[in-house]
Coordinates of C-alpha atoms and ligand atoms in Angstrom, one line a residue:
M164 CA 4.3 25.1 44.0
A165 CA 3.8 28.0 41.6
S166 CA 0.7 30.1 41.8
F167 CA -1.9 30.8 39.1
P168 CA -4.6 32.7 40.5
E169 CA -6.6 32.6 37.2
L170 CA -7.2 29.0 37.7
A171 CA -9.3 29.4 40.7
S172 CA -12.4 30.3 38.4
R173 CA -11.6 27.2 36.1
I174 CA -13.6 24.0 35.9
V175 CA -11.5 21.1 35.2
V176 CA -12.1 17.6 34.0
I177 CA -9.3 15.2 34.6
T178 CA -9.6 11.4 33.5
G179 CA -7.9 8.8 35.1
A180 CA -7.7 11.1 38.3
A181 CA -8.3 8.2 40.9
Q182 CA -4.5 7.4 41.2
G183 CA -1.1 8.3 39.7
I184 CA -0.4 11.3 37.7
G185 CA -4.2 12.1 37.3
A186 CA -4.7 12.3 41.1
E187 CA -1.7 14.3 41.6
T188 CA -2.8 16.7 38.9
A189 CA -6.1 17.0 40.4
R190 CA -4.4 17.9 43.9
H191 CA -2.4 20.6 42.2
F192 CA -5.3 22.2 40.4
A193 CA -7.5 21.9 43.5
A194 CA -4.9 23.7 45.4
Q195 CA -5.1 26.7 42.9
G196 CA -8.7 26.8 43.7
A197 CA -10.1 25.2 40.7
A198 CA -13.2 23.1 40.5
I199 CA -12.2 19.3 39.7
A200 CA -14.4 16.6 38.0
L201 CA -12.4 13.4 38.7
F202 CA -13.3 11.0 35.9
D203 CA -12.3 7.6 36.6
I204 CA -13.8 3.9 36.3
D205 CA -12.4 3.1 39.8
S206 CA -15.2 5.0 41.8
K207 CA -13.8 3.9 45.1
N208 CA -10.3 5.5 44.6
A209 CA -11.8 8.6 42.9
K210 CA -14.0 9.2 46.0
V211 CA -10.8 9.0 48.3
V212 CA -9.1 11.5 46.1
A213 CA -12.1 13.7 46.2
D214 CA -12.4 13.4 50.0
A215 CA -8.8 14.3 50.5
I216 CA -9.3 17.4 48.4
A217 CA -12.3 18.5 50.1
A218 CA -10.7 18.1 53.6
T219 CA -8.1 20.6 52.5
G220 CA -10.8 23.0 51.5
G221 CA -10.7 22.3 47.7
R222 CA -13.7 21.3 45.3
A223 CA -13.6 17.9 43.7
K224 CA -16.4 15.7 42.5
P225 CA -15.7 11.9 41.7
I226 CA -17.6 10.9 38.4
T227 CA -17.7 7.2 37.4
V228 CA -17.0 6.9 33.7
D229 CA -15.6 4.3 31.2
V230 CA -13.4 6.9 28.8
T231 CA -13.7 4.1 26.1
D232 CA -17.5 4.4 25.9
E233 CA -19.2 7.2 24.1
K234 CA -22.4 7.0 26.0
S235 CA -20.6 6.9 29.5
V236 CA -18.3 10.0 28.5
A237 CA -21.3 11.9 27.4
A238 CA -23.2 11.2 30.7
A239 CA -20.0 12.1 32.7
V240 CA -19.7 15.5 30.8
A241 CA -23.3 16.1 31.2
A242 CA -22.9 15.3 35.1
T243 CA -19.9 17.8 35.4
V244 CA -21.9 20.6 33.5
E245 CA -24.9 20.1 35.9
A246 CA -22.6 20.1 38.9
Y247 CA -20.2 23.1 38.0
G248 CA -22.0 25.0 35.1
G249 CA -19.6 24.3 32.4
I250 CA -16.1 23.0 31.6
D251 CA -12.9 25.1 30.8
I252 CA -10.2 22.6 30.8
L253 CA -10.0 18.8 29.9
I254 CA -6.9 16.8 31.0
T255 CA -6.7 13.2 29.7
C256 CA -4.5 10.9 32.1
A257 CA -6.5 7.7 31.6
G258 CA -4.2 5.4 29.7
G259 CA -1.5 3.0 30.1
Y260 CA -0.6 -0.7 29.2
T261 CA -0.7 -3.9 31.3
R262 CA 2.5 -5.6 30.1
L263 CA 5.7 -5.3 28.1
A264 CA 5.2 -6.8 24.7
Q265 CA 6.4 -7.1 21.0
V266 CA 4.2 -7.0 17.9
E267 CA 5.0 -10.7 17.3
D268 CA 3.4 -11.9 20.4
M269 CA 0.5 -9.2 20.9
P270 CA -2.9 -10.7 20.5
L271 CA -5.2 -8.5 18.6
D272 CA -7.6 -8.0 21.6
E273 CA -4.7 -6.6 23.6
W274 CA -3.9 -4.2 20.6
D275 CA -7.6 -3.0 20.6
R276 CA -8.0 -2.6 24.2
T277 CA -4.8 -0.4 24.6
I278 CA -5.6 1.7 21.6
A279 CA -8.9 2.1 22.9
L280 CA -7.8 3.2 26.4
N281 CA -5.2 5.5 25.1
L282 CA -6.4 6.9 21.8
R283 CA -10.1 6.4 21.5
S284 CA -10.6 7.7 25.0
A285 CA -8.7 11.0 24.1
F286 CA -10.9 11.4 21.0
L287 CA -14.1 10.6 22.8
C288 CA -13.4 13.1 25.7
S289 CA -12.1 15.8 23.4
K290 CA -15.1 15.5 21.2
A291 CA -17.6 15.5 24.2
V292 CA -16.2 18.8 25.9
I293 CA -15.5 20.9 22.8
P294 CA -19.0 22.6 22.8
H295 CA -18.6 23.4 26.5
L296 CA -14.8 24.6 26.0
K297 CA -16.1 27.0 23.2
K298 CA -18.2 28.9 25.8
S299 CA -15.1 29.3 28.1
K300 CA -12.8 32.2 28.1
A301 CA -9.7 30.3 28.2
G302 CA -10.6 26.5 26.8
R303 CA -7.6 24.1 27.3
I304 CA -7.1 20.5 26.1
I305 CA -4.1 18.8 27.7
H306 CA -3.6 15.1 26.5
V307 CA -1.1 13.1 28.5
A308 CA 0.8 11.1 26.0
S309 CA 4.4 9.5 26.6
I310 CA 8.0 9.4 25.7
S311 CA 6.9 5.9 24.1
G312 CA 4.9 8.2 21.5
R313 CA 7.9 10.0 20.8
T314 CA 10.8 7.4 20.4
V315 CA 11.1 3.6 20.5
H316 CA 12.0 2.2 24.0
A317 CA 13.8 -1.2 24.6
S318 CA 10.9 -2.1 26.7
S319 CA 7.4 -0.9 26.2
S320 CA 4.3 -1.9 24.3
P321 CA 4.1 -1.3 20.6
A322 CA 0.2 -0.8 20.9
Y323 CA 0.7 1.9 23.6
G324 CA 3.6 3.7 21.8
A325 CA 1.4 3.6 18.6
A326 CA -1.6 5.0 20.5
K327 CA 0.4 7.7 22.2
A328 CA 2.0 8.9 18.9
A329 CA -1.5 9.2 17.6
V330 CA -2.6 11.2 20.7
I331 CA 0.1 13.6 19.8
Q332 CA -1.1 13.9 16.2
L333 CA -4.8 14.2 17.5
T334 CA -3.7 17.1 19.8
R335 CA -2.2 18.9 16.6
F336 CA -5.3 18.4 14.7
L337 CA -7.5 19.8 18.0
A338 CA -5.0 22.8 18.1
W339 CA -5.6 23.6 14.3
E340 CA -9.4 23.1 14.6
L341 CA -10.0 24.9 17.9
G342 CA -7.6 27.6 17.7
P343 CA -10.1 30.1 16.1
S344 CA -12.4 29.4 19.2
N345 CA -9.4 30.5 21.4
I346 CA -9.1 26.8 22.6
T347 CA -5.5 25.6 22.9
A348 CA -4.6 21.8 22.7
N349 CA -1.1 20.6 23.9
A350 CA 0.5 17.4 24.9
V351 CA 2.5 16.3 27.9
A352 CA 5.0 13.3 27.1
P353 CA 6.2 11.7 30.4
I354 CA 9.1 9.5 30.9
T355 CA 8.7 6.7 33.4
T356 CA 7.0 8.0 36.5
L357 CA 6.8 5.9 39.6
T358 CA 2.9 5.5 39.9
P359 CA 1.6 2.3 41.3
R360 CA 0.8 0.9 37.7
V361 CA 4.5 1.4 36.8
A362 CA 5.8 0.0 40.2
A363 CA 4.0 -3.1 39.4
L364 CA 5.5 -3.3 35.9
R365 CA 9.0 -2.5 36.6
T366 CA 11.8 -4.2 38.9
E367 CA 14.3 -2.2 40.8
A368 CA 16.7 -3.1 38.4
D369 CA 14.7 -1.5 35.5
V370 CA 14.2 1.6 37.7
A371 CA 17.8 2.1 38.2
R372 CA 18.6 1.2 34.7
I373 CA 16.0 3.9 33.3
A374 CA 17.4 6.6 36.0
S375 CA 20.8 5.9 34.7
Q376 CA 19.9 7.0 31.1
V377 CA 18.2 10.3 32.1
P378 CA 20.6 13.4 32.4
L379 CA 18.9 14.5 35.7
R380 CA 19.6 10.7 37.0
R381 CA 16.1 10.2 38.3
L382 CA 12.6 9.0 37.5
A383 CA 10.0 11.6 37.0
T384 CA 7.6 12.3 39.9
P385 CA 3.8 12.8 39.3
A386 CA 4.3 16.3 40.5
D387 CA 6.8 16.9 37.7
H388 CA 3.9 16.5 35.3
A389 CA 1.3 18.3 37.3
Q390 CA 3.4 21.3 37.6
V391 CA 3.7 21.6 33.7
M392 CA 0.2 20.9 33.1
L393 CA -0.7 23.9 35.4
F394 CA 1.5 26.2 33.4
L395 CA -0.2 24.7 30.1
A396 CA -3.6 25.7 31.7
S397 CA -2.4 29.2 32.9
D398 CA -2.9 32.5 31.1
G399 CA 0.8 32.6 30.5
A400 CA 0.6 29.6 28.1
A401 CA -2.2 31.4 26.0
Y402 CA 0.0 31.2 22.9
L403 CA 1.4 27.7 23.2
N404 CA -0.6 25.5 20.9
G405 CA -0.2 22.1 19.3
T406 CA 3.1 21.6 21.3
V407 CA 4.4 18.4 23.0
Q408 CA 6.0 19.2 26.4
D409 CA 8.7 16.3 26.7
V410 CA 8.7 16.0 30.5
N411 CA 11.6 13.5 30.5
G412 CA 14.5 14.8 32.4
G413 CA 16.5 15.3 29.1
R414 CA 16.3 11.6 28.1
V415 CA 15.0 12.2 24.7
M416 CA 15.5 15.6 23.0
M417 CA 13.2 16.6 20.1
Ligands
NAD464 N1 3.4 6.4 34.9 C1 4.3 6.5 33.8 O1 5.5 6.0 33.9 C2 3.8 7.0 32.6 C3 4.8 7.2 31.5 C4 4.5 8.0 30.5 C5 3.2 8.3 30.3 N2 2.2 7.9 31.0 C6 0.8 8.1 30.9 O2 0.3 9.1 32.0 C7 -1.0 8.8 32.3 C8 -1.2 8.5 33.6 O3 -0.4 7.4 33.9 P1 -0.3 6.7 35.5 O4 0.9 5.8 35.7 O5 -0.7 7.9 36.5 O6 -1.7 5.9 35.4 P2 -2.4 4.8 36.5 O7 -2.4 3.5 35.9 O8 -1.6 4.9 37.8 O9 -3.7 5.4 36.7 C9 -4.6 5.3 35.5 C10 -6.1 5.6 35.9 O10 -6.9 5.6 34.8 C11 -8.1 4.7 35.3 N3 -8.8 4.1 34.0 C12 -8.3 3.0 33.6 N4 -9.1 2.5 32.5 C13 -10.2 3.5 32.7 C14 -11.3 3.8 31.8 N5 -11.7 2.8 30.8 N6 -12.2 4.9 32.1 C15 -11.8 5.5 33.1 N7 -10.7 5.5 33.9 C16 -9.8 4.5 33.5 C17 -7.7 3.8 36.3 O11 -8.7 3.5 37.1 C18 -6.5 4.7 37.1 O12 -7.1 5.4 38.0 C19 -1.3 7.7 31.2 O13 -2.1 8.0 30.1 C20 -0.1 7.0 30.9 O14 -0.1 6.3 29.7 C21 2.6 7.4 32.4

């Protein structure tokens, strides 16, 4: 793992940190010495991740939150500031969708739930941390979008793809709005990554088919994304603002 000593003094909120890309990102930032607030609705698994980080000498605190609920997000941000004294970095990993779908057969409540989990959550968490990032020397917002927000997939969810495209545009608005406060906002757009959620959605044949379409001939690992986010948070990325990092093995080139 690359080393970014400046991250040792940073306080990082990671949403969706109880499993998958969020948990791996938490482990990567904790290994740099950063203090992590593990935001998740799944208290049990968030504690498992926090305990594992603590066992390796890292600093991590599980914070139970529903990232689609404004009051819950406000309480979680307040708990983070009380525990650590501030917030320097927000990483929004909470997101996803529950089934492959098409517009024609999508019930409205599934559309609304998917938009809320992926887009409303990014808005609520960004808004809640802005006053704290403004007090930081090097504020950073990193939104986890998706290749589904960059192009249209044969099999995905239109609500998910639309929400992730909107997350990318929200990122650009934040980059524009917060640049004068020395806060950068960037997005990461992962390709299919073998997390527990994805393993439940995809068959082995799906995985082989997707890998065969990637120039690097493999699916992403959570660590592929975590390493890019470490760099985005580092001092070396201070002048990257409003970008989308397409962590997709070259599957889609924009
Ligand atoms: N895994 C992939 O293939 C892939 C590909 C592209 C983009 N992404 C994006 O990366 C991010 C992480 O994906 P993943 O596969 O690691 O996810 P995951 O499903 O493994 O984990 C998501 C986490 O978010 C938490 N969560 C769900 N709803 C919540 C809520 N309302 N409030 C708080 N926490 C909540 C869950 O408890 C879980 O811990 C998501 O935004 C996803 O859309 C993933």
